[in-house]
Short mmCIF file of C-alpha atoms and ligand atoms in Angstrom, two decimals:
data_model
loop_
_atom_site.label_atom_id
_atom_site.label_comp_id
_atom_site.label_asym_id
_atom_site.label_seq_id
_atom_site.Cartn_x
_atom_site.Cartn_y
_atom_site.Cartn_z
CA UNK Y 1 0.26 0.11 -0.26
CA UNK Y 2 1.83 3.45 -1.20
CA UNK Y 3 0.49 5.81 1.46
CA UNK Y 4 0.75 9.39 1.63
CA UNK Y 5 2.31 9.28 5.25
CA UNK Y 6 6.01 10.54 4.59
CA UNK Y 7 5.67 12.12 1.12
CA UNK Y 8 6.35 15.66 0.32
CA UNK Y 9 3.90 17.42 -1.78
CA UNK Y 10 5.88 20.65 -2.21
CA UNK Y 11 5.17 21.96 -5.96
CA UNK Y 12 2.89 18.86 -6.64
CA UNK Y 13 -1.28 19.44 -7.78
CA UNK Y 14 -2.86 16.73 -5.80
CA UNK Y 15 -5.88 15.50 -7.17
CA UNK Y 16 -7.89 13.75 -4.28
CA UNK Y 17 -10.64 11.45 -5.41
CA UNK Y 18 -13.16 11.61 -2.35
CA UNK Y 19 -16.60 10.63 -2.09
CA UNK Y 20 -18.75 13.27 -1.05
CA UNK Y 21 -21.70 11.92 -2.10
CA UNK Y 22 -23.39 12.85 1.22
CA UNK Y 23 -27.42 12.18 1.83
CA UNK Y 24 -29.61 15.51 1.44
CA UNK Y 25 -33.34 16.56 2.75
CA UNK Y 26 -34.01 19.49 0.87
CA UNK Y 27 -30.86 21.36 0.23
CA UNK Y 28 -29.46 20.18 3.99
CA UNK Y 29 -26.66 17.67 3.98
CA UNK Y 30 -28.18 15.15 6.81
CA UNK Y 31 -24.91 12.89 7.41
CA UNK Y 32 -21.34 14.91 6.84
CA UNK Y 33 -19.84 11.63 7.92
CA UNK Y 34 -17.98 11.24 4.04
CA UNK Y 35 -16.76 15.00 4.70
CA UNK Y 36 -15.20 14.72 8.11
CA UNK Y 37 -13.59 11.66 6.81
CA UNK Y 38 -11.73 13.35 4.28
CA UNK Y 39 -10.18 15.77 6.69
CA UNK Y 40 -6.97 13.54 7.41
CA UNK Y 41 -5.79 13.17 3.87
CA UNK Y 42 -6.22 16.81 2.99
CA UNK Y 43 -4.62 18.13 6.21
CA UNK Y 44 -1.84 16.06 5.53
CA UNK Y 45 -1.03 16.94 1.98
CA UNK Y 46 -1.65 20.65 2.77
CA UNK Y 47 0.60 20.35 5.90
CA UNK Y 48 3.26 18.79 3.45
CA UNK Y 49 3.49 21.56 0.98
CA UNK Y 50 0.94 20.19 -1.34
CA UNK Y 51 -2.14 22.24 -3.33
CA UNK Y 52 -5.53 19.98 -3.51
CA UNK Y 53 -7.95 19.54 -6.39
CA UNK Y 54 -10.74 18.04 -5.40
CA UNK Y 55 -13.07 15.48 -7.36
CA UNK Y 56 -16.40 13.83 -5.99
CA UNK Y 57 -19.22 12.24 -7.28
CA UNK Y 58 -22.91 13.45 -5.72
CA UNK Y 59 -25.95 11.44 -6.55
CA UNK Y 60 -26.81 9.88 -10.07
CA UNK Y 61 -27.27 12.91 -12.01
CA UNK Y 62 -28.44 12.87 -15.70
CA UNK Y 63 -26.45 15.39 -17.26
CA UNK Y 64 -26.11 18.56 -15.16
CA UNK Y 65 -28.62 18.64 -12.75
CA UNK Y 66 -28.69 21.82 -9.99
CA UNK Y 67 -29.41 19.56 -7.15
CA UNK Y 68 -26.68 17.32 -7.62
CA UNK Y 69 -24.39 20.36 -7.86
CA UNK Y 70 -21.11 20.34 -6.03
CA UNK Y 71 -21.64 24.04 -5.56
CA UNK Y 72 -24.59 22.79 -2.98
CA UNK Y 73 -21.51 21.25 -0.46
CA UNK Y 74 -18.69 23.62 -0.84
CA UNK Y 75 -19.80 25.79 2.62
CA UNK Y 76 -20.34 22.64 4.13
CA UNK Y 77 -16.65 20.93 3.08
CA UNK Y 78 -15.20 24.36 3.88
CA UNK Y 79 -16.38 24.55 7.56
CA UNK Y 80 -15.71 20.80 8.24
CA UNK Y 81 -12.37 21.12 6.69
CA UNK Y 82 -12.02 24.36 8.80
CA UNK Y 83 -10.28 25.87 5.50
CA UNK Y 84 -11.62 27.90 2.74
CA UNK Y 85 -12.81 26.17 -0.41
CA UNK Y 86 -12.65 27.47 -3.84
CA UNK Y 87 -15.20 25.84 -6.05
CA UNK Y 88 -15.23 25.46 -9.96
CA UNK Y 89 -18.18 24.60 -11.65
CA UNK Y 90 -16.65 22.73 -14.75
CA UNK Y 91 -14.62 19.40 -14.25
CA UNK Y 92 -12.36 19.32 -17.36
CA UNK Y 93 -11.25 21.57 -19.90
CA UNK Y 94 -9.23 24.81 -20.43
CA UNK Y 95 -11.08 26.57 -17.51
CA UNK Y 96 -10.46 23.87 -15.09
CA UNK Y 97 -7.01 23.18 -16.00
CA UNK Y 98 -6.34 26.89 -15.60
CA UNK Y 99 -7.60 27.15 -12.15
CA UNK Y 100 -6.22 24.28 -10.76
CA UNK Y 101 -2.62 25.86 -12.25
CA UNK Y 102 -3.38 29.08 -10.07
CA UNK Y 103 -3.69 27.44 -6.93
CA UNK Y 104 -1.04 28.21 -4.35
CA UNK Y 105 0.15 25.80 -1.87
CA UNK Y 106 -2.10 25.61 0.88
CA UNK Y 107 -5.22 25.65 -1.31
CA UNK Y 108 -8.20 23.74 -2.12
CA UNK Y 109 -10.80 23.55 -4.69
CA UNK Y 110 -13.66 21.51 -5.21
CA UNK Y 111 -14.50 20.81 -9.06
CA UNK Y 112 -17.91 20.24 -10.34
CA UNK Y 113 -19.84 16.71 -9.91
CA UNK Y 114 -17.48 14.06 -12.33
CA UNK Y 115 -20.93 12.20 -13.04
CA UNK Y 116 -21.87 15.54 -15.20
CA UNK Y 117 -20.00 13.68 -17.68
CA UNK Y 118 -21.45 10.48 -19.04
CA UNK Y 119 -18.17 9.42 -19.56
CA UNK Y 120 -17.14 9.25 -15.86
CA UNK Y 121 -19.29 5.80 -15.01
CA UNK Y 122 -18.22 4.61 -18.47
CA UNK Y 123 -14.87 4.61 -17.21
CA UNK Y 124 -13.82 6.57 -20.30
CA UNK Y 125 -10.27 6.77 -21.10
CA UNK Y 126 -10.10 10.33 -22.16
CA UNK Y 127 -12.15 11.41 -19.76
CA UNK Y 128 -9.97 10.31 -17.32
CA UNK Y 129 -6.81 11.67 -19.19
CA UNK Y 130 -8.39 14.99 -19.30
CA UNK Y 131 -9.38 14.44 -15.52
CA UNK Y 132 -5.65 13.84 -14.97
CA UNK Y 133 -4.65 17.17 -16.29
CA UNK Y 134 -5.73 18.74 -13.43
CA UNK Y 135 -2.85 17.48 -10.96
CA UNK Y 136 0.64 15.92 -11.08
CA UNK Y 137 -0.17 13.43 -7.87
CA UNK Y 138 -3.21 11.23 -7.63
CA UNK Y 139 -4.94 10.08 -4.58
CA UNK Y 140 -7.30 7.97 -4.23
CA UNK Y 141 -9.64 8.21 -0.65
CA UNK Y 142 -12.99 7.33 -1.87
CA UNK Y 143 -13.34 4.27 -0.41
CA UNK Y 144 -17.34 4.29 -1.05
CA UNK Y 145 -16.40 4.38 -4.78
CA UNK Y 146 -13.63 1.80 -5.02
CA UNK Y 147 -15.72 -0.59 -6.20
CA UNK Y 148 -16.38 0.96 -9.48
CA UNK Y 149 -13.96 0.96 -12.24
CA UNK Y 150 -14.94 4.77 -13.37
CA UNK Y 151 -12.77 7.17 -14.89
CA UNK Y 152 -12.07 9.09 -11.81
CA UNK Y 153 -12.04 6.08 -9.46
CA UNK Y 154 -9.76 3.98 -11.09
CA UNK Y 155 -9.30 4.84 -14.96
CA UNK Y 156 -6.92 7.91 -14.18
CA UNK Y 157 -4.78 6.35 -12.10
CA UNK Y 158 -2.82 4.91 -15.29
CA UNK Y 159 -1.81 8.58 -16.24
CA UNK Y 160 -0.01 8.97 -12.83
CA UNK Y 161 3.38 7.74 -11.31
CA UNK Y 162 2.83 9.53 -8.08
CA UNK Y 163 -0.15 7.93 -7.04
CA UNK Y 164 -1.20 6.81 -3.45
CA UNK Y 165 -4.08 5.26 -1.16
CA UNK Y 166 -5.61 8.24 0.79
CA UNK Y 167 -5.79 7.89 4.95
CA UNK Y 168 -9.34 6.80 4.91
CA UNK Y 169 -9.04 4.06 2.07
CA UNK Y 170 -5.88 3.05 3.79
CA UNK Y 171 -7.55 2.90 6.94
CA UNK Y 172 -10.53 0.85 4.98
CA UNK Y 173 -8.22 -1.30 3.17
CA UNK Y 174 -6.60 -2.48 6.74
CA UNK Y 175 -9.95 -2.93 8.67
CA UNK Y 176 -11.00 -5.58 6.30
CA UNK Y 177 -7.36 -7.16 5.92
CA UNK Y 178 -7.44 -7.16 10.15
CA UNK Y 179 -10.59 -9.36 9.45
CA UNK Y 180 -10.58 -11.56 6.36
CA UNK Y 181 -6.42 -11.83 6.23
CA UNK Y 182 -4.65 -11.92 9.43
CA UNK Y 183 -7.77 -11.97 12.02
CA UNK Y 184 -6.53 -12.87 16.01
CA UNK Y 185 -8.75 -15.97 16.77
CA UNK Y 186 -11.29 -16.52 17.66
CA UNK Y 187 -12.65 -14.80 14.27
CA UNK Y 188 -16.50 -14.02 14.76
CA UNK Y 189 -18.48 -12.38 11.78
CA UNK Y 190 -22.18 -11.42 12.79
CA UNK Y 191 -24.19 -11.52 9.15
CA UNK Y 192 -27.60 -10.28 9.87
CA UNK Y 193 -29.88 -7.80 7.57
CA UNK Y 194 -32.95 -9.06 5.47
CA UNK Y 195 -32.02 -11.11 2.51
CA UNK Y 196 -29.98 -14.52 2.44
CA UNK Y 197 -29.26 -14.23 -1.49
CA UNK Y 198 -27.38 -10.81 -0.96
CA UNK Y 199 -25.34 -12.15 1.67
CA UNK Y 200 -24.70 -15.75 0.57
CA UNK Y 201 -21.21 -14.69 -1.18
CA UNK Y 202 -20.28 -13.01 1.74
CA UNK Y 203 -20.62 -16.09 3.60
CA UNK Y 204 -19.24 -18.27 1.46
CA UNK Y 205 -16.18 -16.51 1.84
CA UNK Y 206 -15.71 -15.88 4.66
CA UNK Y 207 -15.37 -19.46 5.66
CA UNK Y 208 -11.74 -18.88 4.50
CA UNK Y 209 -11.57 -16.26 7.40
CA UNK Y 210 -13.58 -16.67 10.48
CA UNK Y 211 -13.92 -19.78 13.24
CA UNK Y 212 -17.46 -18.89 14.24
CA UNK Y 213 -20.55 -17.14 12.35
CA UNK Y 214 -23.64 -15.52 13.98
CA UNK Y 215 -26.54 -15.39 10.97
CA UNK Y 216 -29.16 -13.54 12.27
CA UNK Y 217 -31.87 -11.12 10.94
CA UNK Y 218 -34.56 -12.16 8.27
CA UNK Y 219 -32.70 -14.88 6.69
CA UNK Y 220 -31.94 -16.97 9.44
CA UNK Y 221 -35.72 -17.95 8.83
CA UNK Y 222 -34.48 -19.67 5.17
CA UNK Y 223 -31.88 -21.77 7.48
CA UNK Y 224 -34.55 -22.82 9.75
CA UNK Y 225 -37.26 -23.66 7.19
CA UNK Y 226 -34.56 -25.83 5.14
CA UNK Y 227 -34.16 -27.61 8.16
CA UNK Y 228 -38.16 -28.32 8.38
CA UNK Y 229 -38.63 -25.76 11.14
CA UNK Y 230 -41.76 -23.95 11.32
CA UNK Y 231 -41.49 -20.04 10.76
CA UNK Y 232 -44.92 -18.76 9.86
CA UNK Y 233 -45.00 -15.78 8.07
CA UNK Y 234 -41.54 -15.14 8.65
CA UNK Y 235 -39.36 -13.97 5.52
CA UNK Y 236 -38.06 -16.41 3.80
CA UNK Y 237 -36.15 -17.24 0.57
CA UNK Y 238 -37.55 -20.54 -0.36
CA UNK Y 239 -35.20 -20.52 -3.52
CA UNK Y 240 -32.43 -20.54 -1.41
CA UNK Y 241 -33.25 -23.28 1.24
CA UNK Y 242 -30.94 -26.05 -0.56
CA UNK Y 243 -28.21 -23.59 -0.72
CA UNK Y 244 -28.58 -23.04 3.08
CA UNK Y 245 -28.23 -26.81 3.83
CA UNK Y 246 -25.18 -26.81 1.35
CA UNK Y 247 -23.46 -23.86 3.69
CA UNK Y 248 -24.14 -25.24 7.04
CA UNK Y 249 -22.76 -28.83 5.41
CA UNK Y 250 -19.73 -26.83 4.29
CA UNK Y 251 -19.04 -25.16 7.59
CA UNK Y 252 -19.47 -28.44 9.57
CA UNK Y 253 -16.76 -30.04 7.29
CA UNK Y 254 -14.17 -26.78 8.05
CA UNK Y 255 -15.26 -26.97 11.58
CA UNK Y 256 -16.71 -23.53 11.41
CA UNK Y 257 -19.34 -23.20 14.11
CA UNK Y 258 -22.74 -21.33 12.61
CA UNK Y 259 -24.94 -20.01 15.45
CA UNK Y 260 -28.27 -19.62 14.37
CA UNK Y 261 -30.71 -17.82 17.12
CA UNK Y 262 -32.99 -20.35 19.33
CA UNK Y 263 -35.59 -17.77 20.32
CA UNK Y 264 -37.00 -14.93 18.55
CA UNK Y 265 -39.50 -11.92 19.24
CA UNK Y 266 -42.81 -12.81 16.75
CA UNK Y 267 -45.53 -10.25 15.96
CA UNK Y 268 -48.57 -10.85 14.53
CA UNK Y 269 -48.25 -8.50 11.51
CA UNK Y 270 -45.28 -6.11 10.49
CA UNK Y 271 -45.87 -3.28 12.65
CA UNK Y 272 -43.93 -1.44 15.77
CA UNK Y 273 -47.33 -1.54 17.64
CA UNK Y 274 -47.92 -5.24 16.36
CA UNK Y 275 -48.82 -7.95 19.34
CA UNK Y 276 -45.31 -9.34 20.44
CA UNK Y 277 -44.10 -12.72 22.09
CA UNK Y 278 -41.44 -14.98 22.46
CA UNK Y 279 -41.15 -18.31 20.55
CA UNK Y 280 -38.73 -20.76 19.50
CA UNK Y 281 -37.61 -19.94 16.29
CA UNK Y 282 -38.56 -23.44 14.62
CA UNK Y 283 -42.14 -23.04 16.06
CA UNK Y 284 -43.26 -19.72 15.04
CA UNK Y 285 -47.50 -20.25 14.36
CA UNK Y 286 -49.19 -19.10 11.13
CA UNK Y 287 -49.92 -15.37 11.41
CA UNK Y 288 -46.89 -14.69 13.25
CA UNK Y 289 -43.77 -13.54 12.16
CA UNK Y 290 -40.19 -13.28 13.43
CA UNK Y 291 -39.10 -9.69 13.98
CA UNK Y 292 -35.98 -9.89 16.29
CA UNK Y 293 -33.88 -12.58 18.48
CA UNK Y 294 -34.93 -13.61 22.10
CA UNK Y 295 -33.42 -13.38 25.15
CA UNK Y 296 -32.44 -16.73 25.56
CA UNK Y 297 -30.52 -16.10 21.82
CA UNK Y 298 -29.20 -12.73 23.37
CA UNK Y 299 -28.00 -14.76 26.50
CA UNK Y 300 -26.22 -17.27 24.44
CA UNK Y 301 -24.60 -14.91 22.14
CA UNK Y 302 -22.48 -13.20 25.06
CA UNK Y 303 -20.26 -15.66 25.59
CA UNK Y 304 -19.33 -15.99 22.03
CA UNK Y 305 -18.93 -12.10 21.46
CA UNK Y 306 -16.63 -12.00 24.40
CA UNK Y 307 -14.70 -14.51 23.52
CA UNK Y 308 -13.79 -13.13 19.74
CA UNK Y 309 -10.26 -11.43 19.37
CA UNK Y 310 -11.94 -10.18 15.96
CA UNK Y 311 -15.59 -9.75 15.47
CA UNK Y 312 -17.13 -8.42 12.13
CA UNK Y 313 -20.48 -6.96 12.15
CA UNK Y 314 -22.69 -6.90 8.89
CA UNK Y 315 -26.58 -6.28 9.15
CA UNK Y 316 -28.83 -5.71 11.88
CA UNK Y 317 -30.01 -8.60 13.91
CA UNK Y 318 -34.00 -7.71 13.51
CA UNK Y 319 -35.86 -5.10 12.43
CA UNK Y 320 -33.92 -2.14 14.56
CA UNK Y 321 -36.09 0.54 12.95
CA UNK Y 322 -39.00 -0.52 15.48
CA UNK Y 323 -38.48 0.37 18.40
CA UNK Y 324 -39.92 -2.89 20.07
CA UNK Y 325 -38.29 -5.23 17.84
CA UNK Y 326 -34.49 -3.15 18.16
CA UNK Y 327 -33.52 -4.89 21.19
CA UNK Y 328 -31.08 -7.37 20.02
CA UNK Y 329 -29.40 -5.47 17.77
CA UNK Y 330 -29.04 -3.26 20.42
CA UNK Y 331 -27.66 -5.82 22.88
CA UNK Y 332 -25.39 -7.05 20.55
CA UNK Y 333 -23.91 -3.49 19.93
CA UNK Y 334 -23.06 -3.40 23.99
CA UNK Y 335 -22.04 -6.89 23.77
CA UNK Y 336 -19.41 -5.70 20.75
CA UNK Y 337 -18.70 -2.05 22.84
CA UNK Y 338 -17.62 -4.23 25.95
CA UNK Y 339 -15.44 -6.70 23.80
CA UNK Y 340 -14.07 -3.66 22.07
CA UNK Y 341 -13.06 -2.21 25.35
CA UNK Y 342 -11.57 -5.53 26.30
CA UNK Y 343 -9.05 -5.38 23.31
CA UNK Y 344 -10.87 -7.24 20.59
CA UNK Y 345 -10.63 -5.52 17.17
CA UNK Y 346 -14.55 -4.96 15.81
CA UNK Y 347 -15.14 -3.65 12.11
CA UNK Y 348 -18.91 -2.89 11.37
CA UNK Y 349 -19.72 -2.45 7.90
CA UNK Y 350 -22.17 -2.43 4.75
CA UNK Y 351 -25.52 -0.82 4.94
CA UNK Y 352 -28.04 -1.14 7.56
CA UNK Y 353 -25.72 -2.01 10.61
CA UNK Y 354 -23.32 1.21 10.18
CA UNK Y 355 -27.22 2.86 10.43
CA UNK Y 356 -27.63 0.69 13.34
CA UNK Y 357 -24.45 1.58 15.22
CA UNK Y 358 -25.24 5.45 14.45
CA UNK Y 359 -28.68 5.16 15.34
CA UNK Y 360 -27.82 3.37 19.22
CA UNK Y 361 -24.67 5.64 19.61
CA UNK Y 362 -21.84 2.59 19.47
CA UNK Y 363 -19.77 4.33 16.73
CA UNK Y 364 -17.17 5.49 18.68
CA UNK Y 365 -17.00 2.18 20.29
CA UNK Y 366 -16.52 -0.04 17.55
CA UNK Y 367 -12.50 -0.26 16.26
CA UNK Y 368 -13.73 0.91 12.95
CA UNK Y 369 -17.01 1.72 11.30
CA UNK Y 370 -17.12 1.49 7.56
CA UNK Y 371 -18.04 4.47 5.21
CA UNK Y 372 -18.28 2.15 2.14
CA UNK Y 373 -21.60 0.03 1.53
CA UNK Y 374 -21.06 -1.85 -1.67
CA UNK Y 375 -17.55 -1.52 -1.81
CA UNK Y 376 -17.38 -2.96 1.97
CA UNK Y 377 -19.57 -5.83 0.94
CA UNK Y 378 -17.59 -6.68 -1.97
CA UNK Y 379 -14.11 -6.76 -0.07
CA UNK Y 380 -15.98 -9.14 2.21
CA UNK Y 381 -16.61 -11.41 -0.93
CA UNK Y 382 -12.67 -11.20 -1.33
CA UNK Y 383 -12.92 -9.13 -4.34
CA UNK Y 384 -10.02 -6.89 -5.46
CA UNK Y 385 -11.69 -3.59 -5.93
CA UNK Y 386 -10.68 -1.88 -9.32
CA UNK Y 387 -10.08 1.50 -7.58
CA UNK Y 388 -7.49 -0.07 -5.27
CA UNK Y 389 -5.90 -2.25 -7.82
CA UNK Y 390 -5.59 1.13 -10.19
CA UNK Y 391 -3.01 2.36 -7.23
CA UNK Y 392 -1.00 -0.95 -7.61
P1 AMP S 1 -29.66 -5.94 4.61
O1 AMP S 1 -29.90 -4.40 3.70
O2 AMP S 1 -29.81 -6.84 4.03
O3 AMP S 1 -28.31 -5.53 5.82
O4 AMP S 1 -31.13 -5.48 5.52
C1 AMP S 1 -31.52 -4.79 6.04
C2 AMP S 1 -32.67 -4.58 7.18
O5 AMP S 1 -33.16 -5.92 7.26
C3 AMP S 1 -33.45 -3.71 7.96
O6 AMP S 1 -34.17 -2.86 7.34
C4 AMP S 1 -33.88 -5.00 9.21
O7 AMP S 1 -35.39 -4.02 9.16
C5 AMP S 1 -34.07 -5.84 8.13
N1 AMP S 1 -34.35 -7.16 9.03
C6 AMP S 1 -33.77 -7.50 9.70
N2 AMP S 1 -34.47 -8.56 10.63
C7 AMP S 1 -35.78 -9.06 9.75
C8 AMP S 1 -36.66 -9.71 10.09
N3 AMP S 1 -36.33 -10.84 11.11
N4 AMP S 1 -37.65 -9.70 9.45
C9 AMP S 1 -37.67 -8.88 8.06
N5 AMP S 1 -36.61 -7.66 7.82
C10 AMP S 1 -35.72 -7.72 8.88
#
């Protein structure tokens, strides 16, 4: 991994591909995590003499769309970085190149949304070459987009001999490696969420790295159904029943323990205010569905989390959006926080588990919370991400 730590950027114009694809409500940014996460890289490069050109995408625009303009985020970026940030209303071309060349050491310019050009997502080489003319060094810090072979995330890298991992990208990659390559044993993976179909390849490739897998959330019911249990109206993907049996057999052959919840909280409809009761997971009556893990499962989980030296958490253990069915997810958060305090390494990543961790205030209690959804999931599947490969 070529990192920026000890590089002298004096005289260099450094293109940093960041991921400022932040969520909006109207024109207000509702979560600035991605902007905050870029600060360390930008500070380091500026403090080491560089000038900074920021490239990002926002949303999925169809050509120019005002609501996706980077102009909307300049003020927030500037406030978050604690530095003045200039804006260029084009991304490539004479004007953009002129503005980047006029930058003085210590200055930052944010270019307009790279996705206003369709060539960006097409990974078009000429467009990437035009982007590369904005700088003399390329730094990728956009982990959230590293699984895309787009012009500014991947193709651009070939035009630079000086290309580096930004601090965020470095941390994301190091955290994943700490789990899937050299995790201190026992290594526990907790895989929750709604659907087994979206997680099956992850579970399969994690078998190369872990000692224990806990399967929670909606997908547990497919495993129970496959083994002949009664799951009532719980979420189930029947097409994956055979596959889930194969996974169980594969795990057994490799001496990997798969833990499934023993009891669950069932509801008579998919609603926070539904009637609730505890049930064995394989004896759920018709008309009822499992929406959270039960008290027995929570107790059974405690020693497993406690003994694990490396913990990966992907996906909630229940419908955490409903207060009445969030207990399993909250208790798991507490257990992982405790284990982390005791010295275990914990990584939370991929979509809804990150939302859950933020919602219940666990963000600072985990060793690392990933900023990437799709990129994280693809990394866990063991894939080499194009944006990362392009830097080597
Ligand atoms: P995923 O994006 O696959 O990680 O799934 C996250 C979603 O799974 C969340 O919105 C949860 O509400 C949902 N989920 C978790 N457990 C269950 C369950 N037992 N039944 C239905 N949905 C669930």
